[in-house]
Tab-separated table of C-alpha atoms in Angstrom:
chain	number	residue	atom	x	y	z
A	19	MET	CA	104.970	-31.030	-123.879
A	20	SER	CA	107.363	-29.995	-127.062
A	21	SER	CA	109.998	-28.964	-124.740
A	22	LYS	CA	110.055	-32.214	-122.703
A	23	THR	CA	109.956	-34.034	-126.003
A	24	PHE	CA	112.996	-32.295	-127.249
A	25	GLN	CA	114.977	-32.920	-124.047
A	26	LEU	CA	114.080	-36.702	-124.132
A	27	SER	CA	114.803	-36.830	-127.754
A	28	GLU	CA	118.335	-35.227	-127.205
A	29	ASP	CA	119.377	-37.674	-124.427
A	30	TRP	CA	118.042	-40.730	-126.297
A	31	THR	CA	119.914	-39.326	-129.275
A	32	VAL	CA	123.231	-39.269	-127.436
A	33	VAL	CA	122.625	-42.861	-126.329
A	34	VAL	CA	122.102	-43.915	-129.885
A	35	LEU	CA	125.008	-42.113	-131.265
A	36	GLY	CA	127.416	-43.185	-128.473
A	37	ILE	CA	126.433	-46.896	-128.781
A	38	GLY	CA	126.494	-46.520	-132.517
A	39	MET	CA	130.077	-45.623	-132.459
A	40	ILE	CA	131.052	-48.436	-130.105
A	41	ALA	CA	129.004	-50.874	-132.221
A	42	LEU	CA	131.070	-49.832	-135.353
A	43	ALA	CA	134.331	-50.500	-133.302
A	44	LEU	CA	133.000	-53.773	-132.252
A	45	LEU	CA	132.242	-54.670	-135.916
A	46	GLY	CA	135.644	-54.099	-136.917
A	47	PHE	CA	135.759	-50.435	-137.973
A	48	VAL	CA	138.340	-49.433	-135.502
A	49	VAL	CA	139.480	-45.871	-136.115
A	50	PRO	CA	143.301	-45.300	-135.637
A	51	VAL	CA	144.367	-43.262	-132.959
A	52	PRO	CA	146.341	-40.054	-133.940
A	53	SER	CA	149.537	-39.097	-132.219
A	54	PHE	CA	149.816	-35.639	-130.824
A	55	GLY	CA	152.986	-36.060	-128.832
A	56	TRP	CA	156.045	-33.953	-129.721
A	57	SER	CA	159.130	-32.331	-128.099
A	58	ASN	CA	160.635	-30.175	-130.848
A	59	SER	CA	159.837	-28.901	-134.196
A	60	GLN	CA	161.545	-31.879	-136.006
A	61	GLU	CA	159.080	-34.203	-134.146
A	62	LEU	CA	156.223	-32.204	-134.629
A	63	SER	CA	156.902	-32.423	-138.430
A	64	SER	CA	158.071	-35.906	-138.573
A	65	LYS	CA	155.321	-37.472	-136.119
A	66	VAL	CA	152.285	-35.227	-135.819
A	67	PHE	CA	152.165	-34.012	-139.233
A	68	SER	CA	153.407	-37.199	-140.999
A	69	GLY	CA	151.204	-38.542	-143.883
A	70	ASP	CA	149.975	-41.472	-141.730
A	71	ASN	CA	149.123	-39.261	-138.591
A	72	ILE	CA	147.126	-36.912	-140.804
A	73	ALA	CA	145.458	-39.700	-142.356
A	74	ALA	CA	144.480	-41.066	-138.841
A	75	MET	CA	143.268	-37.540	-137.896
A	76	GLY	CA	141.086	-37.398	-141.209
A	77	LEU	CA	139.580	-40.864	-140.420
A	78	GLN	CA	138.642	-39.734	-137.043
A	79	PHE	CA	137.219	-36.341	-138.322
A	80	VAL	CA	135.028	-38.271	-140.706
A	81	LEU	CA	133.566	-40.413	-137.932
A	82	VAL	CA	132.902	-37.551	-135.488
A	83	TYR	CA	131.638	-35.231	-138.436
A	84	VAL	CA	129.101	-37.728	-139.644
A	85	THR	CA	128.069	-38.430	-136.006
A	86	ALA	CA	127.416	-34.754	-135.413
A	87	ILE	CA	125.447	-34.515	-138.631
A	88	ILE	CA	123.214	-37.540	-137.713
A	89	GLY	CA	122.715	-35.797	-134.484
A	90	ALA	CA	121.611	-32.681	-136.032
A	91	LEU	CA	119.108	-34.286	-138.342
A	92	LEU	CA	117.526	-36.306	-135.391
A	93	LEU	CA	117.320	-33.040	-133.385
A	94	LYS	CA	116.016	-31.214	-136.368
A	95	LYS	CA	118.840	-28.482	-135.932
A	96	ASP	CA	120.122	-26.344	-138.717
A	97	LEU	CA	122.242	-28.712	-140.876
A	98	LYS	CA	123.542	-26.021	-143.037
A	99	ALA	CA	125.213	-23.977	-140.241
A	100	LEU	CA	126.611	-27.218	-138.599
A	101	LEU	CA	128.217	-28.363	-142.010
A	102	ILE	CA	130.406	-24.958	-141.667
A	103	VAL	CA	130.872	-24.745	-137.887
A	104	PHE	CA	131.882	-28.129	-136.992
A	105	PRO	CA	134.940	-28.413	-139.176
A	106	VAL	CA	136.145	-25.113	-137.779
A	107	VAL	CA	135.632	-26.305	-134.235
A	108	TYR	CA	137.547	-29.547	-134.988
A	109	LEU	CA	140.510	-27.691	-136.359
A	110	LEU	CA	140.746	-25.426	-133.236
A	111	THR	CA	140.352	-28.586	-131.128
A	112	VAL	CA	143.243	-30.337	-133.048
A	113	LEU	CA	145.222	-27.189	-132.415
A	114	ALA	CA	144.648	-27.652	-128.747
A	115	LEU	CA	145.561	-31.354	-128.910
A	116	ILE	CA	148.773	-30.511	-130.524
A	117	LEU	CA	149.745	-27.786	-127.922
A	118	ALA	CA	148.800	-30.318	-125.060
A	119	GLY	CA	150.998	-32.807	-126.629
A	120	ASN	CA	154.096	-30.857	-126.263
A	121	SER	CA	156.417	-32.797	-123.843
A	122	GLY	CA	157.070	-29.537	-121.757
A	123	VAL	CA	153.378	-28.920	-121.470
A	124	LYS	CA	152.597	-32.578	-120.541
A	125	SER	CA	155.259	-32.209	-117.504
A	126	PHE	CA	152.959	-29.626	-115.979
A	127	ASN	CA	149.887	-31.964	-116.459
A	128	LEU	CA	148.031	-29.467	-118.540
A	129	GLU	CA	145.239	-31.408	-120.280
A	130	ALA	CA	143.683	-30.791	-123.771
A	131	VAL	CA	140.569	-29.382	-122.518
A	132	ILE	CA	142.280	-26.377	-120.896
A	133	PHE	CA	143.707	-25.480	-124.219
A	134	SER	CA	140.489	-26.083	-125.949
A	135	LEU	CA	138.685	-23.665	-123.618
A	136	ALA	CA	141.426	-21.047	-123.779
A	137	ILE	CA	141.513	-21.027	-127.622
A	138	GLY	CA	137.734	-20.624	-127.702
A	139	LEU	CA	137.755	-18.032	-125.112
A	140	ILE	CA	140.619	-16.001	-127.095
A	141	ILE	CA	138.609	-16.142	-130.322
A	142	SER	CA	135.147	-15.195	-128.713
A	143	ASN	CA	136.701	-12.115	-126.874
A	144	PHE	CA	138.873	-10.764	-129.440
A	145	PHE	CA	136.616	-11.262	-132.646
A	146	LYS	CA	132.967	-10.998	-133.026
A	147	ILE	CA	131.408	-14.365	-133.689
A	148	PRO	CA	128.010	-14.535	-135.692
A	149	ASN	CA	124.977	-15.593	-133.669
A	150	TRP	CA	124.380	-18.142	-136.330
A	151	PHE	CA	127.786	-19.760	-135.432
A	152	LYS	CA	127.206	-19.874	-131.968
A	153	GLN	CA	123.698	-21.265	-132.306
A	154	ALA	CA	125.253	-24.053	-134.227
A	155	LEU	CA	127.619	-25.129	-131.431
A	156	SER	CA	126.197	-28.376	-129.707
A	157	THR	CA	128.343	-28.391	-126.428
A	158	GLU	CA	125.785	-30.693	-124.445
A	159	LEU	CA	125.509	-33.147	-127.247
A	160	TYR	CA	129.305	-33.388	-127.437
A	161	VAL	CA	129.878	-33.683	-123.726
A	162	LYS	CA	127.006	-36.443	-123.467
A	163	ILE	CA	128.433	-38.469	-126.370
A	164	GLY	CA	131.880	-38.370	-124.546
A	165	LEU	CA	130.300	-39.401	-121.414
A	166	VAL	CA	128.555	-42.513	-122.986
A	167	LEU	CA	131.867	-43.427	-124.485
A	168	LEU	CA	133.535	-43.023	-121.063
A	169	GLY	CA	131.580	-45.965	-119.937
A	170	THR	CA	133.823	-48.128	-121.976
A	171	THR	CA	136.766	-47.353	-119.506
A	172	VAL	CA	134.860	-48.175	-116.352
A	173	ILE	CA	135.720	-52.014	-116.010
A	174	PHE	CA	134.618	-53.167	-112.630
A	175	GLY	CA	136.555	-56.477	-113.130
A	176	ASP	CA	139.980	-54.715	-113.110
A	177	ILE	CA	139.264	-53.258	-109.701
A	178	LEU	CA	138.804	-56.796	-108.270
A	179	LYS	CA	142.019	-57.779	-109.831
A	180	ALA	CA	143.794	-54.725	-108.450
A	181	GLY	CA	143.196	-55.556	-104.871
A	182	ALA	CA	140.690	-55.048	-102.041
A	183	LEU	CA	142.771	-52.514	-100.208
A	184	GLY	CA	142.746	-50.076	-103.079
A	185	LEU	CA	138.997	-50.523	-103.374
A	186	VAL	CA	138.288	-50.129	-99.782
A	187	GLN	CA	140.353	-46.879	-99.690
A	188	ALA	CA	138.670	-45.464	-102.822
A	189	LEU	CA	135.065	-46.227	-101.262
A	190	VAL	CA	135.951	-44.526	-97.933
A	191	VAL	CA	137.667	-41.474	-99.564
A	192	VAL	CA	134.890	-40.849	-102.214
A	193	VAL	CA	132.103	-41.155	-99.783
A	194	SER	CA	133.488	-39.018	-96.788
A	195	VAL	CA	135.132	-36.321	-99.056
A	196	TRP	CA	132.126	-36.066	-101.110
A	197	TYR	CA	129.763	-35.612	-98.231
A	198	PHE	CA	132.274	-33.117	-96.453
A	199	ALA	CA	132.751	-31.189	-99.609
A	200	PHE	CA	128.966	-30.923	-100.050
A	201	TRP	CA	128.375	-30.122	-96.374
A	202	ILE	CA	130.970	-27.292	-96.729
A	203	CYS	CA	129.309	-26.128	-99.972
A	204	LYS	CA	125.920	-25.919	-97.963
A	205	LYS	CA	127.313	-24.027	-95.048
A	206	LEU	CA	128.888	-21.521	-97.401
A	207	LYS	CA	125.297	-21.256	-99.141
A	208	ILE	CA	126.595	-22.260	-102.468
A	209	ASP	CA	123.918	-23.145	-105.082
A	210	LYS	CA	123.258	-26.866	-105.251
A	211	GLU	CA	124.374	-27.086	-109.033
A	212	MET	CA	127.983	-25.693	-108.151
A	213	SER	CA	128.064	-27.950	-104.835
A	214	LEU	CA	127.431	-31.196	-106.686
A	215	MET	CA	130.019	-30.711	-109.476
A	216	LEU	CA	132.622	-29.321	-106.861
A	217	SER	CA	132.049	-32.168	-104.497
A	218	SER	CA	132.293	-34.744	-107.298
A	219	ALA	CA	135.541	-33.048	-108.708
A	220	VAL	CA	137.425	-33.059	-105.229
A	221	SER	CA	136.379	-36.770	-104.211
A	222	ILE	CA	136.311	-38.995	-107.423
A	223	CYS	CA	138.508	-38.001	-110.410
A	224	GLY	CA	138.684	-34.355	-111.059
A	225	VAL	CA	137.923	-33.253	-114.650
A	226	SER	CA	135.935	-36.605	-115.619
A	227	ALA	CA	133.810	-36.438	-112.400
A	228	ALA	CA	132.985	-32.753	-112.863
A	229	ILE	CA	132.030	-33.281	-116.474
A	230	ALA	CA	129.974	-36.341	-115.596
A	231	THR	CA	128.138	-34.533	-112.906
A	232	SER	CA	127.427	-31.638	-115.115
A	233	GLY	CA	125.965	-33.944	-117.558
A	234	ALA	CA	123.887	-35.700	-115.179
A	235	ILE	CA	122.319	-32.538	-113.830
A	236	GLU	CA	122.554	-30.547	-116.997
A	237	GLY	CA	124.629	-28.016	-115.284
A	238	ASP	CA	125.752	-24.660	-116.325
A	239	ASN	CA	128.899	-24.682	-118.492
A	240	LYS	CA	130.405	-21.695	-116.934
A	241	LYS	CA	130.179	-23.295	-113.458
A	242	LEU	CA	131.840	-26.401	-115.009
A	243	SER	CA	134.524	-24.562	-116.507
A	244	TYR	CA	135.343	-22.577	-113.217
A	245	VAL	CA	135.186	-26.209	-111.391
A	246	ILE	CA	137.845	-27.617	-113.812
A	247	SER	CA	139.938	-24.649	-113.626
A	248	LEU	CA	140.239	-25.137	-109.948
A	249	VAL	CA	140.984	-28.898	-110.344
A	250	LEU	CA	143.826	-28.300	-113.020
A	251	ILE	CA	145.263	-25.313	-110.944
A	252	THR	CA	145.670	-27.281	-107.902
A	253	ALA	CA	146.782	-30.516	-109.444
A	254	VAL	CA	150.088	-29.228	-110.478
A	255	PRO	CA	151.530	-27.966	-107.032
A	256	MET	CA	149.938	-31.208	-105.413
A	257	MET	CA	151.812	-33.347	-108.067
A	258	ILE	CA	155.114	-31.432	-107.400
A	259	PHE	CA	155.193	-31.122	-103.560
A	260	MET	CA	153.255	-34.202	-102.296
A	261	PRO	CA	156.112	-36.582	-103.152
A	262	TYR	CA	158.578	-34.451	-101.314
A	263	LEU	CA	156.277	-34.248	-98.285
A	264	ALA	CA	156.000	-37.965	-98.225
A	265	GLU	CA	159.884	-38.232	-98.214
A	266	ILE	CA	160.102	-35.853	-95.220
A	267	MET	CA	157.586	-37.868	-93.364
A	268	ASN	CA	159.573	-40.880	-94.147
A	269	LEU	CA	156.577	-42.550	-95.671
A	270	SER	CA	156.992	-46.033	-97.412
A	271	GLN	CA	156.341	-46.186	-101.133
A	272	GLU	CA	153.131	-48.142	-100.649
A	273	VAL	CA	151.635	-45.452	-98.194
A	274	THR	CA	152.733	-42.660	-100.394
A	275	GLY	CA	151.431	-44.259	-103.542
A	276	ALA	CA	148.031	-44.825	-101.718
A	277	TRP	CA	148.055	-41.188	-100.534
A	278	LEU	CA	148.822	-39.674	-103.930
A	279	GLY	CA	146.347	-41.881	-105.787
A	280	GLY	CA	143.547	-40.765	-103.425
A	281	SER	CA	144.384	-37.238	-102.979
A	282	ILE	CA	145.424	-35.816	-106.313
A	283	ASP	CA	142.368	-35.453	-108.767
A	284	THR	CA	143.560	-36.036	-112.167
A	285	THR	CA	144.990	-39.350	-113.300
A	286	GLY	CA	147.837	-37.994	-115.269
A	287	ALA	CA	149.202	-35.831	-112.276
A	288	VAL	CA	148.868	-39.059	-110.109
A	289	ALA	CA	151.068	-41.078	-112.611
A	290	ALA	CA	153.563	-38.243	-112.778
A	291	SER	CA	153.901	-37.921	-108.888
A	292	GLY	CA	154.021	-41.705	-108.477
A	293	THR	CA	156.911	-41.943	-110.934
A	294	LEU	CA	158.724	-39.435	-108.707
A	295	VAL	CA	158.676	-41.701	-105.785
A	296	GLY	CA	159.287	-45.074	-107.283
A	297	GLU	CA	157.904	-48.136	-109.255
A	298	GLU	CA	155.894	-49.521	-106.222
A	299	ALA	CA	154.434	-46.029	-105.393
A	300	LEU	CA	153.538	-45.779	-109.231
A	301	LYS	CA	151.714	-49.155	-109.018
A	302	ILE	CA	149.676	-48.443	-105.849
A	303	SER	CA	148.876	-44.828	-106.800
A	304	THR	CA	147.536	-46.180	-110.167
A	305	ILE	CA	145.244	-48.742	-108.456
A	306	VAL	CA	143.892	-46.364	-106.149
A	307	LYS	CA	143.059	-43.833	-108.639
A	308	PHE	CA	141.628	-46.261	-110.981
A	309	SER	CA	139.338	-47.656	-108.270
A	310	GLN	CA	138.018	-44.125	-107.804
A	311	ASN	CA	137.551	-43.806	-111.402
A	312	VAL	CA	135.378	-46.839	-111.459
A	313	LEU	CA	133.049	-45.407	-108.964
A	314	LEU	CA	132.447	-42.438	-111.299
A	315	GLY	CA	129.681	-44.454	-112.845
A	316	ILE	CA	128.065	-45.436	-109.678
A	317	ALA	CA	128.443	-41.737	-108.407
A	318	ALA	CA	126.896	-40.429	-111.677
A	319	PHE	CA	124.033	-42.635	-111.501
A	320	PHE	CA	122.829	-41.770	-107.940
A	321	ILE	CA	123.646	-38.016	-108.474
A	322	SER	CA	121.225	-38.244	-111.526
A	323	ILE	CA	118.515	-39.778	-109.458
A	324	TYR	CA	118.754	-37.284	-106.546
A	325	TRP	CA	118.939	-34.256	-108.849
A	326	THR	CA	115.980	-35.467	-110.698
A	327	TYR	CA	114.035	-35.924	-107.499
A	328	SER	CA	115.059	-32.509	-106.383
A	329	LYS	CA	113.823	-30.971	-109.620
A	330	SER	CA	110.548	-32.994	-109.390
A	331	VAL	CA	109.690	-31.372	-106.007
A	332	ASP	CA	108.811	-27.975	-107.456
A	333	ASP	CA	105.892	-25.706	-106.327
A	334	LYS	CA	103.338	-27.943	-107.895
A	335	THR	CA	104.436	-31.203	-106.469
A	336	LYS	CA	106.283	-30.142	-102.973
A	337	LYS	CA	103.197	-31.278	-101.044
A	338	ASP	CA	103.285	-34.716	-102.544
A	339	LYS	CA	105.892	-37.108	-103.519
A	340	PRO	CA	106.698	-37.057	-107.282
A	341	THR	CA	105.625	-40.270	-109.034
A	342	LEU	CA	108.124	-42.606	-110.798
A	343	LYS	CA	106.637	-41.355	-113.949
A	344	VAL	CA	107.572	-37.776	-113.262
A	345	ILE	CA	111.109	-38.823	-112.065
A	346	TRP	CA	111.476	-41.026	-115.266
A	347	GLU	CA	110.522	-38.043	-117.443
A	348	ARG	CA	113.107	-35.796	-115.962
A	349	PHE	CA	115.922	-38.378	-115.506
A	350	PRO	CA	118.856	-37.740	-117.980
A	351	LYS	CA	118.451	-40.701	-120.390
A	352	PHE	CA	122.197	-40.501	-121.386
A	353	VAL	CA	123.124	-41.817	-117.933
A	354	VAL	CA	121.274	-45.097	-118.852
A	355	GLY	CA	123.695	-45.370	-121.999
A	356	PHE	CA	126.760	-44.602	-119.803
A	357	VAL	CA	125.596	-47.403	-117.211
A	358	PHE	CA	124.778	-49.878	-119.937
A	359	VAL	CA	128.011	-49.514	-121.760
A	360	SER	CA	129.848	-49.934	-118.639
A	361	LEU	CA	128.244	-53.045	-117.603
A	362	MET	CA	128.686	-54.325	-121.224
A	363	PHE	CA	132.410	-53.825	-121.215
A	364	SER	CA	132.737	-55.118	-117.739
A	365	PHE	CA	130.781	-58.480	-118.195
A	366	VAL	CA	129.989	-59.105	-121.879
A	367	ILE	CA	132.767	-57.885	-124.013
A	368	SER	CA	135.844	-60.026	-123.750
A	369	PRO	CA	139.090	-58.641	-122.541
A	370	GLU	CA	140.780	-59.463	-126.096
A	371	THR	CA	138.127	-57.670	-127.916
A	372	ASN	CA	138.232	-54.862	-125.366
A	373	ALA	CA	142.108	-54.617	-125.847
A	374	GLY	CA	141.762	-54.167	-129.585
A	375	ILE	CA	139.287	-51.034	-129.550
A	376	LYS	CA	139.819	-49.361	-126.157
A	377	ASN	CA	142.478	-47.076	-127.359
A	378	SER	CA	140.457	-45.892	-130.295
A	379	LEU	CA	137.219	-45.316	-128.175
A	380	LYS	CA	139.294	-43.557	-125.420
A	381	SER	CA	140.760	-41.239	-128.070
A	382	LEU	CA	137.300	-40.420	-129.375
A	383	GLN	CA	136.144	-39.923	-125.914
A	384	GLY	CA	138.702	-37.287	-125.195
A	385	LEU	CA	138.028	-35.781	-128.569
A	386	TRP	CA	134.348	-35.099	-127.741
A	387	PHE	CA	135.230	-33.633	-124.636
A	388	ALA	CA	137.767	-31.403	-126.178
A	389	LEU	CA	135.305	-30.302	-128.874
A	390	ALA	CA	132.761	-29.580	-125.986
A	391	PHE	CA	135.349	-27.300	-124.395
A	392	THR	CA	136.174	-25.446	-127.578
A	393	SER	CA	132.673	-24.702	-127.966
A	394	ILE	CA	132.306	-23.600	-124.509
A	395	GLY	CA	135.015	-21.116	-125.036
A	396	LEU	CA	133.661	-19.887	-128.354
A	397	GLU	CA	130.364	-19.010	-126.513
A	398	THR	CA	131.743	-17.408	-123.182
A	399	ASN	CA	133.403	-14.191	-122.188
A	400	PHE	CA	136.599	-14.105	-120.067
A	401	LYS	CA	134.611	-12.110	-117.306
A	402	ASP	CA	132.021	-14.681	-117.112
A	403	LEU	CA	134.458	-17.677	-116.465
A	404	PHE	CA	137.180	-15.982	-114.421
A	405	LYS	CA	135.719	-12.910	-112.704
A	406	GLN	CA	134.203	-14.474	-109.639
A	407	ASP	CA	132.875	-11.855	-107.377
A	408	ASN	CA	131.772	-14.637	-104.925
A	409	LYS	CA	134.929	-16.401	-103.791
A	410	LYS	CA	132.977	-19.057	-101.941
A	411	PRO	CA	133.342	-21.845	-104.308
A	412	LEU	CA	137.126	-21.363	-104.370
A	413	TYR	CA	137.176	-21.471	-100.461
A	414	ALA	CA	135.017	-24.654	-100.410
A	415	PHE	CA	137.179	-26.309	-102.920
A	416	LEU	CA	140.374	-25.606	-100.941
A	417	ILE	CA	138.842	-26.651	-97.603
A	418	ALA	CA	137.507	-29.970	-99.142
A	419	GLN	CA	140.895	-30.671	-100.839
A	420	THR	CA	142.792	-30.118	-97.528
A	421	PHE	CA	140.221	-32.447	-95.860
A	422	ASN	CA	140.753	-35.070	-98.634
A	423	ILE	CA	144.630	-34.904	-98.249
A	424	ILE	CA	144.408	-35.491	-94.445
A	425	VAL	CA	141.710	-38.327	-94.620
A	426	THR	CA	143.596	-39.983	-97.506
A	427	LEU	CA	146.873	-39.963	-95.699
A	428	VAL	CA	145.217	-41.501	-92.502
A	429	LEU	CA	143.653	-44.262	-94.572
A	430	ALA	CA	146.840	-44.827	-96.463
A	431	MET	CA	148.873	-45.332	-93.251
A	432	ALA	CA	146.216	-47.552	-91.783
A	433	LEU	CA	145.740	-49.737	-94.755
A	434	PHE	CA	149.080	-49.934	-96.409
A	435	GLY	CA	151.279	-48.923	-93.567
């Protein structure tokens, strides 16, 4: 009973903390967004390390630090250890954000989470980290707070404005590619947890989809890191070569944009590849990708229900259907917060109000994800992350991605040709 109470308390704590941060923004406490973009040492000094920017980092730190402390108090965790550990994790995460902000790095679409993970891994594998330090890392809490904040960017109204064709393509691609990827994983006898994360990453929106699915099923962090590594590694060559393939095939900008937006997993890579083709291709690719991103909330909700039901059918209950009470007890409550926030920002919060706070909340969302991956790195060994004796997840990902490219091309030609 105590274990269930703790789990429920943790998820509801995440909802309270996430909505609390949003409420502060709505009440006027909008934390400035720090800038991490730079191309040379002069810009690094004058922009990133300027007084105003350091002050913005400081305000953001105070907000996330206080939030983490409140979370520790509500969950009755070791507050003394957190007071020491969290600032260290934050500083390492800021280093990752600065590295990811370099213009050369951005051209390869290397996201901050991969640097957060790498820095944590380097430290954990070359230095001995005390157990009390590792126990104070709250990876799941950081991921789930970020996911609640992610709901502020899932605006259904924007899709209706963007156009029906983009939404139709997004729906068909997400459903067909997700089920194909899951079917491939099943054929290769990959465990269900990895299958769900991999299928969502390939079909919806890469990193965010993998994180959201992992949160919904309380997935293993090492499996999540592996899936995200696959997403980021494949996004770069796709971003570079797909525009040239489109040119060789003599595709129009509209078709090319729809193809890029539906095939490439990360939003940044979609924008970069669309820019290589032209203004119209950039516009269409953004609409299609954003349509897929919006479907993330719906997908996470149904994956949560599926996973909860699957867990409920254990040895004790397999002869009888689990009751709604059992399903509700095991359902990840932070998903309720995610959906609530998404609906609120879609239909209640005015566009003017949203415009004034969205950049701040999006920056905080990215920071929580980066903090989570720094924590994952600090508690993981290289061999656990990169040594995959079983290559089946890699094969499944590549097969599903190939299927994604072909299906999306056919749909793009049919709808935008």
